[in-house]
JSON list of C-alpha atoms in Angstrom, two decimals:
[
{"chain": "A", "resi": 15, "resn": "UNK", "atom": "CA", "xyz": [377.81, 260.82, -132.74]},
{"chain": "A", "resi": 16, "resn": "UNK", "atom": "CA", "xyz": [377.62, 263.85, -134.81]},
{"chain": "A", "resi": 17, "resn": "UNK", "atom": "CA", "xyz": [378.67, 266.38, -132.28]},
{"chain": "A", "resi": 18, "resn": "UNK", "atom": "CA", "xyz": [381.65, 264.24, -131.69]},
{"chain": "A", "resi": 19, "resn": "UNK", "atom": "CA", "xyz": [382.64, 264.34, -135.81]},
{"chain": "A", "resi": 20, "resn": "UNK", "atom": "CA", "xyz": [381.68, 267.67, -135.77]},
{"chain": "A", "resi": 21, "resn": "UNK", "atom": "CA", "xyz": [384.44, 268.74, -132.53]},
{"chain": "A", "resi": 22, "resn": "UNK", "atom": "CA", "xyz": [386.87, 266.10, -133.82]},
{"chain": "A", "resi": 23, "resn": "UNK", "atom": "CA", "xyz": [386.72, 268.18, -137.26]},
{"chain": "A", "resi": 24, "resn": "UNK", "atom": "CA", "xyz": [386.82, 271.36, -135.72]},
{"chain": "A", "resi": 25, "resn": "UNK", "atom": "CA", "xyz": [389.34, 270.04, -133.37]},
{"chain": "A", "resi": 26, "resn": "UNK", "atom": "CA", "xyz": [391.71, 268.95, -136.70]},
{"chain": "A", "resi": 27, "resn": "UNK", "atom": "CA", "xyz": [391.69, 272.24, -138.03]},
{"chain": "A", "resi": 28, "resn": "UNK", "atom": "CA", "xyz": [392.72, 274.29, -135.24]},
{"chain": "A", "resi": 29, "resn": "UNK", "atom": "CA", "xyz": [395.85, 271.92, -134.43]},
{"chain": "A", "resi": 30, "resn": "UNK", "atom": "CA", "xyz": [396.61, 272.09, -137.86]},
{"chain": "A", "resi": 31, "resn": "UNK", "atom": "CA", "xyz": [397.18, 275.83, -137.61]},
{"chain": "A", "resi": 32, "resn": "UNK", "atom": "CA", "xyz": [401.12, 277.23, -137.69]},
{"chain": "A", "resi": 33, "resn": "UNK", "atom": "CA", "xyz": [401.98, 277.35, -133.84]},
{"chain": "A", "resi": 34, "resn": "UNK", "atom": "CA", "xyz": [404.29, 280.16, -134.67]},
{"chain": "A", "resi": 35, "resn": "UNK", "atom": "CA", "xyz": [403.36, 283.72, -134.23]},
{"chain": "A", "resi": 36, "resn": "UNK", "atom": "CA", "xyz": [399.94, 282.74, -134.87]},
{"chain": "A", "resi": 37, "resn": "UNK", "atom": "CA", "xyz": [399.86, 281.04, -131.26]},
{"chain": "A", "resi": 38, "resn": "UNK", "atom": "CA", "xyz": [398.32, 284.48, -129.81]},
{"chain": "A", "resi": 39, "resn": "UNK", "atom": "CA", "xyz": [395.44, 284.29, -132.06]},
{"chain": "A", "resi": 40, "resn": "UNK", "atom": "CA", "xyz": [391.76, 285.18, -131.05]},
{"chain": "A", "resi": 41, "resn": "UNK", "atom": "CA", "xyz": [388.57, 283.38, -132.13]},
{"chain": "A", "resi": 42, "resn": "UNK", "atom": "CA", "xyz": [386.31, 286.48, -133.67]},
{"chain": "A", "resi": 43, "resn": "UNK", "atom": "CA", "xyz": [383.40, 284.57, -134.01]},
{"chain": "A", "resi": 44, "resn": "UNK", "atom": "CA", "xyz": [382.17, 281.16, -133.54]},
{"chain": "A", "resi": 45, "resn": "UNK", "atom": "CA", "xyz": [378.75, 280.00, -134.16]},
{"chain": "A", "resi": 46, "resn": "UNK", "atom": "CA", "xyz": [377.10, 276.26, -133.44]},
{"chain": "A", "resi": 47, "resn": "UNK", "atom": "CA", "xyz": [374.15, 275.75, -134.66]},
{"chain": "A", "resi": 48, "resn": "UNK", "atom": "CA", "xyz": [371.39, 273.02, -135.39]},
{"chain": "A", "resi": 49, "resn": "UNK", "atom": "CA", "xyz": [373.11, 270.28, -133.67]},
{"chain": "A", "resi": 50, "resn": "UNK", "atom": "CA", "xyz": [370.03, 267.23, -133.98]},
{"chain": "A", "resi": 51, "resn": "UNK", "atom": "CA", "xyz": [369.37, 264.25, -135.34]},
{"chain": "A", "resi": 52, "resn": "UNK", "atom": "CA", "xyz": [369.13, 265.85, -138.63]},
{"chain": "A", "resi": 53, "resn": "UNK", "atom": "CA", "xyz": [372.19, 267.79, -138.85]},
{"chain": "A", "resi": 54, "resn": "UNK", "atom": "CA", "xyz": [374.37, 270.58, -138.01]},
{"chain": "A", "resi": 55, "resn": "UNK", "atom": "CA", "xyz": [376.02, 274.14, -138.74]},
{"chain": "A", "resi": 56, "resn": "UNK", "atom": "CA", "xyz": [379.19, 275.39, -137.44]},
{"chain": "A", "resi": 57, "resn": "UNK", "atom": "CA", "xyz": [381.82, 278.28, -138.05]},
{"chain": "A", "resi": 58, "resn": "UNK", "atom": "CA", "xyz": [384.57, 280.06, -137.01]},
{"chain": "A", "resi": 59, "resn": "UNK", "atom": "CA", "xyz": [386.83, 282.79, -137.82]},
{"chain": "A", "resi": 60, "resn": "UNK", "atom": "CA", "xyz": [389.89, 284.11, -136.09]},
{"chain": "A", "resi": 61, "resn": "UNK", "atom": "CA", "xyz": [392.10, 287.12, -135.55]},
{"chain": "A", "resi": 62, "resn": "UNK", "atom": "CA", "xyz": [394.72, 285.78, -137.94]},
{"chain": "A", "resi": 63, "resn": "UNK", "atom": "CA", "xyz": [392.32, 285.41, -140.89]},
{"chain": "A", "resi": 64, "resn": "UNK", "atom": "CA", "xyz": [391.91, 281.76, -140.53]},
{"chain": "A", "resi": 65, "resn": "UNK", "atom": "CA", "xyz": [387.94, 280.58, -140.91]},
{"chain": "A", "resi": 66, "resn": "UNK", "atom": "CA", "xyz": [385.95, 277.53, -141.47]},
{"chain": "A", "resi": 67, "resn": "UNK", "atom": "CA", "xyz": [382.44, 276.55, -141.87]},
{"chain": "A", "resi": 68, "resn": "UNK", "atom": "CA", "xyz": [380.83, 273.17, -142.03]},
{"chain": "A", "resi": 69, "resn": "UNK", "atom": "CA", "xyz": [377.33, 271.71, -142.86]},
{"chain": "A", "resi": 70, "resn": "UNK", "atom": "CA", "xyz": [376.16, 268.20, -142.26]},
{"chain": "A", "resi": 71, "resn": "UNK", "atom": "CA", "xyz": [372.95, 266.38, -142.54]},
{"chain": "A", "resi": 72, "resn": "UNK", "atom": "CA", "xyz": [371.72, 262.73, -142.08]},
{"chain": "A", "resi": 73, "resn": "UNK", "atom": "CA", "xyz": [370.89, 260.89, -145.26]},
{"chain": "A", "resi": 74, "resn": "UNK", "atom": "CA", "xyz": [368.55, 258.16, -145.83]},
{"chain": "A", "resi": 75, "resn": "UNK", "atom": "CA", "xyz": [367.81, 257.82, -141.65]},
{"chain": "A", "resi": 76, "resn": "UNK", "atom": "CA", "xyz": [366.81, 254.70, -140.31]},
{"chain": "A", "resi": 77, "resn": "UNK", "atom": "CA", "xyz": [367.84, 252.73, -143.68]},
{"chain": "A", "resi": 78, "resn": "UNK", "atom": "CA", "xyz": [370.23, 250.25, -144.79]},
{"chain": "A", "resi": 79, "resn": "UNK", "atom": "CA", "xyz": [371.99, 253.33, -146.48]},
{"chain": "A", "resi": 80, "resn": "UNK", "atom": "CA", "xyz": [372.21, 255.57, -143.90]},
{"chain": "A", "resi": 81, "resn": "UNK", "atom": "CA", "xyz": [375.01, 258.24, -144.19]},
{"chain": "A", "resi": 82, "resn": "UNK", "atom": "CA", "xyz": [376.13, 261.50, -143.06]},
{"chain": "A", "resi": 83, "resn": "UNK", "atom": "CA", "xyz": [376.93, 263.86, -145.81]},
{"chain": "A", "resi": 84, "resn": "UNK", "atom": "CA", "xyz": [378.91, 267.06, -145.19]},
{"chain": "A", "resi": 85, "resn": "UNK", "atom": "CA", "xyz": [380.07, 270.45, -147.14]},
{"chain": "A", "resi": 86, "resn": "UNK", "atom": "CA", "xyz": [382.30, 272.75, -145.74]},
{"chain": "A", "resi": 87, "resn": "UNK", "atom": "CA", "xyz": [385.23, 275.08, -146.24]},
{"chain": "A", "resi": 88, "resn": "UNK", "atom": "CA", "xyz": [388.24, 276.43, -144.69]},
{"chain": "A", "resi": 89, "resn": "UNK", "atom": "CA", "xyz": [390.84, 279.00, -145.90]},
{"chain": "A", "resi": 90, "resn": "UNK", "atom": "CA", "xyz": [394.21, 280.30, -144.23]},
{"chain": "A", "resi": 91, "resn": "UNK", "atom": "CA", "xyz": [397.22, 282.43, -145.33]},
{"chain": "A", "resi": 92, "resn": "UNK", "atom": "CA", "xyz": [400.20, 280.19, -145.84]},
{"chain": "A", "resi": 93, "resn": "UNK", "atom": "CA", "xyz": [403.93, 281.14, -144.98]},
{"chain": "A", "resi": 94, "resn": "UNK", "atom": "CA", "xyz": [404.11, 282.19, -148.42]},
{"chain": "A", "resi": 95, "resn": "UNK", "atom": "CA", "xyz": [401.68, 285.19, -147.70]},
{"chain": "A", "resi": 96, "resn": "UNK", "atom": "CA", "xyz": [398.73, 283.55, -150.09]},
{"chain": "A", "resi": 97, "resn": "UNK", "atom": "CA", "xyz": [395.20, 282.42, -148.55]},
{"chain": "A", "resi": 98, "resn": "UNK", "atom": "CA", "xyz": [394.74, 279.06, -149.28]},
{"chain": "A", "resi": 99, "resn": "UNK", "atom": "CA", "xyz": [390.77, 278.25, -149.54]},
{"chain": "A", "resi": 100, "resn": "UNK", "atom": "CA", "xyz": [389.98, 274.53, -149.49]},
{"chain": "A", "resi": 101, "resn": "UNK", "atom": "CA", "xyz": [386.15, 273.67, -150.25]},
{"chain": "A", "resi": 102, "resn": "UNK", "atom": "CA", "xyz": [384.83, 269.77, -149.53]},
{"chain": "A", "resi": 103, "resn": "UNK", "atom": "CA", "xyz": [382.23, 267.43, -149.22]},
{"chain": "A", "resi": 104, "resn": "UNK", "atom": "CA", "xyz": [382.51, 263.99, -147.17]},
{"chain": "A", "resi": 105, "resn": "UNK", "atom": "CA", "xyz": [380.32, 261.43, -147.60]},
{"chain": "A", "resi": 106, "resn": "UNK", "atom": "CA", "xyz": [379.46, 258.05, -148.47]},
{"chain": "A", "resi": 107, "resn": "UNK", "atom": "CA", "xyz": [382.32, 258.60, -151.44]},
{"chain": "A", "resi": 108, "resn": "UNK", "atom": "CA", "xyz": [385.07, 259.72, -148.95]},
{"chain": "A", "resi": 109, "resn": "UNK", "atom": "CA", "xyz": [386.74, 263.25, -148.46]},
{"chain": "A", "resi": 110, "resn": "UNK", "atom": "CA", "xyz": [386.86, 265.35, -151.84]},
{"chain": "A", "resi": 111, "resn": "UNK", "atom": "CA", "xyz": [388.60, 268.37, -151.68]},
{"chain": "A", "resi": 112, "resn": "UNK", "atom": "CA", "xyz": [388.73, 271.17, -154.21]},
{"chain": "A", "resi": 113, "resn": "UNK", "atom": "CA", "xyz": [391.31, 274.23, -154.11]},
{"chain": "A", "resi": 114, "resn": "UNK", "atom": "CA", "xyz": [393.38, 276.31, -156.50]},
{"chain": "A", "resi": 115, "resn": "UNK", "atom": "CA", "xyz": [396.50, 274.89, -154.74]},
{"chain": "A", "resi": 116, "resn": "UNK", "atom": "CA", "xyz": [395.56, 271.31, -155.00]},
{"chain": "A", "resi": 117, "resn": "UNK", "atom": "CA", "xyz": [396.33, 269.21, -157.66]},
{"chain": "A", "resi": 118, "resn": "UNK", "atom": "CA", "xyz": [393.51, 267.69, -159.99]}
]
């Protein structure tokens, strides 16, 4: 289940990337570590400056309140030439993104 969530998150970010001139971007770094019962960790960087990383862990394992807690960040350069970075937490309280360009 956790592997599916991690791969889904990765696929979502990759598919959200611009498809114009960036379609020929290459993956320059990719790591998938610590996939297990207690958590996971992945990251990637592309030749066009897109990067992302995420760490997840299982909280309250085996209890009624069992939940996955995820922390991560991703960044990209927008069409306006500005580099955007989003830091996020996703847990039992939902997806909570933060970034200079995101309204509070």
